[in-house]
C-alpha positions as a LaTeX table, in Angstrom:
\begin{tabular}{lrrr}
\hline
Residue & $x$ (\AA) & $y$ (\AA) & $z$ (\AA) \\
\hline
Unk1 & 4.02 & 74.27 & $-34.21$ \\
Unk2 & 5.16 & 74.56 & $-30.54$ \\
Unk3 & 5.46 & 70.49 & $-30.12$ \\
Unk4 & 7.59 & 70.98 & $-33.14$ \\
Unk5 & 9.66 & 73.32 & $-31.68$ \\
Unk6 & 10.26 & 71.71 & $-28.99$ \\
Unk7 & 11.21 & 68.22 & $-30.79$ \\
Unk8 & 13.93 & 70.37 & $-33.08$ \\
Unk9 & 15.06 & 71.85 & $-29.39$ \\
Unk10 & 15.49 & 68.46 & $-27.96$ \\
Unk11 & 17.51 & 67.18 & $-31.18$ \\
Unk12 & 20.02 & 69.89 & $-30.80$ \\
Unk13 & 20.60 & 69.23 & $-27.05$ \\
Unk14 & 20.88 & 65.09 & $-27.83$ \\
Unk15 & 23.15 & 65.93 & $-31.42$ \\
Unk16 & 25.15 & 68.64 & $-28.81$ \\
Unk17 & 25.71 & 66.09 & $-26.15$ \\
Unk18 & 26.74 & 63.45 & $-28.46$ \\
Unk19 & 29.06 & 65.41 & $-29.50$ \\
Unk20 & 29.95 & 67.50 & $-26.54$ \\
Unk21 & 30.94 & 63.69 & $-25.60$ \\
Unk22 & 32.41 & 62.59 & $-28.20$ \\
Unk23 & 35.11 & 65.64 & $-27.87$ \\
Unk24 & 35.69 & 66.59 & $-24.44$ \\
Unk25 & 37.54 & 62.88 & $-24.08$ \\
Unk26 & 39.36 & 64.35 & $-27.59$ \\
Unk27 & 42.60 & 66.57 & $-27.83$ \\
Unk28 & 44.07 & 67.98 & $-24.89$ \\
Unk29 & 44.35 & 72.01 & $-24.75$ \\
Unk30 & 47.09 & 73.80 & $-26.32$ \\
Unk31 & 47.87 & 75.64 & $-23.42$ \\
Unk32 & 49.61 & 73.16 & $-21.50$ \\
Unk33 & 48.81 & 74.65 & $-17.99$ \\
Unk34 & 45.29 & 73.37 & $-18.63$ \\
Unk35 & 46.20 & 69.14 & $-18.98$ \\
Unk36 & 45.41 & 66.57 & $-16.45$ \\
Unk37 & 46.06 & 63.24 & $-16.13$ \\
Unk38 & 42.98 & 62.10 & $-16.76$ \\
Unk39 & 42.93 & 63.44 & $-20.07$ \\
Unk40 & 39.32 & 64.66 & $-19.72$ \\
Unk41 & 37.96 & 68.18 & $-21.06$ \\
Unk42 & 35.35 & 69.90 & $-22.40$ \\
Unk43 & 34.71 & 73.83 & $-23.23$ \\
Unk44 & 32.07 & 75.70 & $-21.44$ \\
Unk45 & 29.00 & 75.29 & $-24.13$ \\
Unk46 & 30.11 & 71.20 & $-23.65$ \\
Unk47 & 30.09 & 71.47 & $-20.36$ \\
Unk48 & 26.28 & 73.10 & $-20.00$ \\
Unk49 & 25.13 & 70.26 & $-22.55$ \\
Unk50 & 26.75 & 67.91 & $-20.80$ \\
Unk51 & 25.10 & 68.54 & $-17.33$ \\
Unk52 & 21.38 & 69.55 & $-19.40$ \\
Unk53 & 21.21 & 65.97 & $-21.14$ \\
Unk54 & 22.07 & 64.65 & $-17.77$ \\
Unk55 & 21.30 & 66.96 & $-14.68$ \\
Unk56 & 20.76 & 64.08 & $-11.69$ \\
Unk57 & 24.29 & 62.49 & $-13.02$ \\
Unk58 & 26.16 & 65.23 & $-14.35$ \\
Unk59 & 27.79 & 67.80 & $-11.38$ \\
Unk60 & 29.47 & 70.91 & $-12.30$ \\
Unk61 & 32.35 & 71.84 & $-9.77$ \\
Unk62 & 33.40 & 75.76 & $-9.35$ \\
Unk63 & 36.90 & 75.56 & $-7.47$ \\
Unk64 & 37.67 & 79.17 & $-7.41$ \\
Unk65 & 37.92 & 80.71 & $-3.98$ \\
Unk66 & 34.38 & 82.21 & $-1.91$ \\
Unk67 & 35.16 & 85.32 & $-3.12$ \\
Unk68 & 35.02 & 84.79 & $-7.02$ \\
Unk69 & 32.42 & 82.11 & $-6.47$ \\
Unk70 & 30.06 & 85.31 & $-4.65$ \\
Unk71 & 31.27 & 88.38 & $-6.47$ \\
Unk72 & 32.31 & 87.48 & $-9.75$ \\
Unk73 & 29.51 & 85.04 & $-9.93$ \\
Unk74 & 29.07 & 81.20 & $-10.76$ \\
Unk75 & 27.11 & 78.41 & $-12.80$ \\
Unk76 & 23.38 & 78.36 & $-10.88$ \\
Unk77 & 24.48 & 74.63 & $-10.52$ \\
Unk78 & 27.84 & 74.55 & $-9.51$ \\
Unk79 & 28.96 & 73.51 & $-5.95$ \\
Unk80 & 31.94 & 75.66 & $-4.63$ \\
Unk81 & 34.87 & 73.83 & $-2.73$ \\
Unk82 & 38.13 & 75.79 & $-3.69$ \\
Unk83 & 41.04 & 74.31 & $-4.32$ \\
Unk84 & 43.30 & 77.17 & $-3.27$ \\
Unk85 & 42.14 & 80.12 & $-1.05$ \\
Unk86 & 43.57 & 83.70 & $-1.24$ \\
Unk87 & 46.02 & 84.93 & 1.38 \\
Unk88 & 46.94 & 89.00 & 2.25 \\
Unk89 & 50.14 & 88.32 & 0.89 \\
Unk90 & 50.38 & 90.65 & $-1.92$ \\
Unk91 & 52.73 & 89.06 & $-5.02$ \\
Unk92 & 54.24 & 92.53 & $-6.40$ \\
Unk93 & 56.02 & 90.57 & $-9.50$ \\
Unk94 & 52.81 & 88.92 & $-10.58$ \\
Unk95 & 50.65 & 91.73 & $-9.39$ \\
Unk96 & 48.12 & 89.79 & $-7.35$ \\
Unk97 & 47.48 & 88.48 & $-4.16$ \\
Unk98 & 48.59 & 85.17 & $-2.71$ \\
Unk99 & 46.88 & 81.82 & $-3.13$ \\
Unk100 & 47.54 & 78.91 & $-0.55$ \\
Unk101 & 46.22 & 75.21 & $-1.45$ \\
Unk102 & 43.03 & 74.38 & 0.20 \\
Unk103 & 44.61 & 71.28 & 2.49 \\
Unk104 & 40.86 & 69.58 & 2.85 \\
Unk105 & 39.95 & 70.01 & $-0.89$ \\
Unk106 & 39.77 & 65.99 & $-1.46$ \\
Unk107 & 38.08 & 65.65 & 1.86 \\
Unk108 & 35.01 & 68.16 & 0.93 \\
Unk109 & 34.47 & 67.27 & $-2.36$ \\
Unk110 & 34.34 & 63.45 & $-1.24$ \\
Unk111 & 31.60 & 64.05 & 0.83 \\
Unk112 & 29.56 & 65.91 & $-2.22$ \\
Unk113 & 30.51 & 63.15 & $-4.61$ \\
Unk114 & 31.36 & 59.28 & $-5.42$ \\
Unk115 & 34.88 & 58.17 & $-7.07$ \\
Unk116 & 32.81 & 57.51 & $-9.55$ \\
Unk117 & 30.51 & 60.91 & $-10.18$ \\
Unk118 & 30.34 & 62.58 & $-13.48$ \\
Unk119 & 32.23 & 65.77 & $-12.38$ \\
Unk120 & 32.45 & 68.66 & $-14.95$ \\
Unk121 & 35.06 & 71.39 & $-13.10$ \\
Unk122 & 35.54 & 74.97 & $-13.55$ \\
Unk123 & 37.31 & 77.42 & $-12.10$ \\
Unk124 & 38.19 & 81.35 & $-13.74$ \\
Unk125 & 39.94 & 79.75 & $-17.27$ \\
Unk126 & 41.20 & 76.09 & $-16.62$ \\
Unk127 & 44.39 & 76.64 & $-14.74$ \\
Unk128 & 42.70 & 75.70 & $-11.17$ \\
Unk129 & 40.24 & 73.24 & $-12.35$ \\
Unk130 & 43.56 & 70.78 & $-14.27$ \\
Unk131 & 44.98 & 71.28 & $-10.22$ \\
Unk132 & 41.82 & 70.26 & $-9.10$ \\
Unk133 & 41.19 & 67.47 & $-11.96$ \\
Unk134 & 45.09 & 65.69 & $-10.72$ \\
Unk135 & 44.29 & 66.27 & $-7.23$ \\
Unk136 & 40.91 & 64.16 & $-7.26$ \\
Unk137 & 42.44 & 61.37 & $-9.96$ \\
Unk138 & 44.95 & 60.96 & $-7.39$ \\
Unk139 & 42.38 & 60.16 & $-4.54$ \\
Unk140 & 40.85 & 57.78 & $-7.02$ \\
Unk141 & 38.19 & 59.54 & $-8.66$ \\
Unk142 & 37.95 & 58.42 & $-12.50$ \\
Unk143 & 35.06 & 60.37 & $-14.06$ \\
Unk144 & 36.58 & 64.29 & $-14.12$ \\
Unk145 & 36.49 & 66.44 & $-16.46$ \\
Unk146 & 38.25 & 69.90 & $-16.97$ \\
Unk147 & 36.20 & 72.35 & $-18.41$ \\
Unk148 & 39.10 & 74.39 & $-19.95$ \\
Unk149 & 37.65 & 77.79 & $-20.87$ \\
Unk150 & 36.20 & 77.86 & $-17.60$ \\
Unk151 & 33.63 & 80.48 & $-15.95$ \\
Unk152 & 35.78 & 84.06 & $-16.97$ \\
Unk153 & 37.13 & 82.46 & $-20.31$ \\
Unk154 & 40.35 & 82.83 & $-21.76$ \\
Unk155 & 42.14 & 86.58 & $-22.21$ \\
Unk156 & 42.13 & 88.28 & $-25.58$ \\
Unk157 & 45.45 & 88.20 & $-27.17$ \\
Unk158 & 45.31 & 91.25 & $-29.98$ \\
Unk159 & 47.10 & 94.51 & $-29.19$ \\
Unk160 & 44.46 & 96.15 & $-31.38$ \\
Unk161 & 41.57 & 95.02 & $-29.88$ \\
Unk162 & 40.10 & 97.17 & $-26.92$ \\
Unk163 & 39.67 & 93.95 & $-25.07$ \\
Unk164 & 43.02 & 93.38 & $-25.45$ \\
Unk165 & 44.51 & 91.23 & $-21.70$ \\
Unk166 & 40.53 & 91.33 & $-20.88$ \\
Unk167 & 38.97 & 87.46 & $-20.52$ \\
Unk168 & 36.24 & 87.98 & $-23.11$ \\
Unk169 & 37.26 & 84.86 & $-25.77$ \\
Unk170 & 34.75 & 81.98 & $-24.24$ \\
Unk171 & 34.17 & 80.81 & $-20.91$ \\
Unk172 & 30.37 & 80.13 & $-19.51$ \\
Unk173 & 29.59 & 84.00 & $-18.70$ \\
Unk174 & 30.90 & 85.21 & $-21.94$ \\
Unk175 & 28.67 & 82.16 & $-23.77$ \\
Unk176 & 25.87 & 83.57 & $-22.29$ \\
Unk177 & 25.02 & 80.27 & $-20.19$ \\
Unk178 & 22.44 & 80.53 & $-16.76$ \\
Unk179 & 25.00 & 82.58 & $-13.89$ \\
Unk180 & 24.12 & 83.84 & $-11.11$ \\
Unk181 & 25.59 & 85.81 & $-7.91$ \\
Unk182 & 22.34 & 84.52 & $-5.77$ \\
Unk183 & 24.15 & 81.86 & $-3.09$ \\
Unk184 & 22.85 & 78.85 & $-2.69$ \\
Unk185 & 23.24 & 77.40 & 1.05 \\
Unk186 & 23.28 & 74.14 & $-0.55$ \\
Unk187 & 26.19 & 74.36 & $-3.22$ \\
Unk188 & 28.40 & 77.15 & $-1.16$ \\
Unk189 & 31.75 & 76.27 & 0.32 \\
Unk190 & 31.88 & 76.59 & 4.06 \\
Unk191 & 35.05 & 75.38 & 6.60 \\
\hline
\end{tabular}
């Protein structure tokens, strides 16, 4: 019964990977804000499948700043190199502080990872990670993927809801996927 089990858990995970494949080279998100030019994505669940069929050849990228990478907490996998780092400057219109690019972003992930890695990235919902994607197709890196509903998911939209504005629609904490707030000297970001 258990070496059944196990044969029906390793069909889902091939079926899921073929198709997590299959799609996250399909559509491009709705939300504009999230396409790159590499026309690459894949959703959080995708993403996990993606890197668990493959785990020697599949990286997962978190390019949020140190901060969300520590306290918000990240994929037990993912190496963080941020693509923009907060500032003190505090934004009153948007109601948040600052974020300035991260000028060695290209550099640091280079020495991680080959032009020609398997790179799944994530940041809080997409926004960051389609930078990030653009940034490292323009330094010649082919294989990148956005991962779209990234690690915080995407804000419910529903006035009636109580989770209305809250980031509760998808994402890889709200999927339920292996997080963590544990660093890793190996995988975190450092100047």
């Amino acid at each position: 019964m258990r070496k059944f089990a196990s044969v029906l858990v390793a069909v889902f995970l091939l079926s899921g990977l073929c198709a997590a494949t299959a799609s996250a080279q399909g559509a491009a998100p709705a939300d504009t804000r999230k396409h790159t030019t590499l026309g690459k994505y894949c959703n959080a669940m995708e993403a996990y499948i993606m890197y668990r069929g493959k785990p020697k050849e599949v990286a997962i990228l978190d390019v949020r700043t140190p901060e969300e990478y520590d306290f918000v907490g990240h994929a037990e996998m993912a190496a963080n190199v941020p693509v923009k780092l907060c500032t003190t400057k505090f934004d009153a219109e948007k109601k948040h502080y600052g974020m300035a690019d991260n000028p060695d972003f290209v550099a640091q992930v280079s020495k991680r990872y080959g032009k020609d890695a398997t790179i799944l990235v994530m940041c809080r919902s997409g926004q960051r990670a389609a930078v990030a994607v653009n940034l490292l197709a323009q330094a010649g890196f082919t294989n990148v993927y956005n991962v779209v509903d990234g690690f915080e998911g995407d804000a419910v939209n529903d006035p009636e809801s109580v989770f209305n504005g809250k980031r509760m629609r998808n994402g890889w904490k709200n999927y339920g996927l292996p997080w963590t707030n544990a660093l890793n000297p190996e995988l975190v970001w450092s100047k």
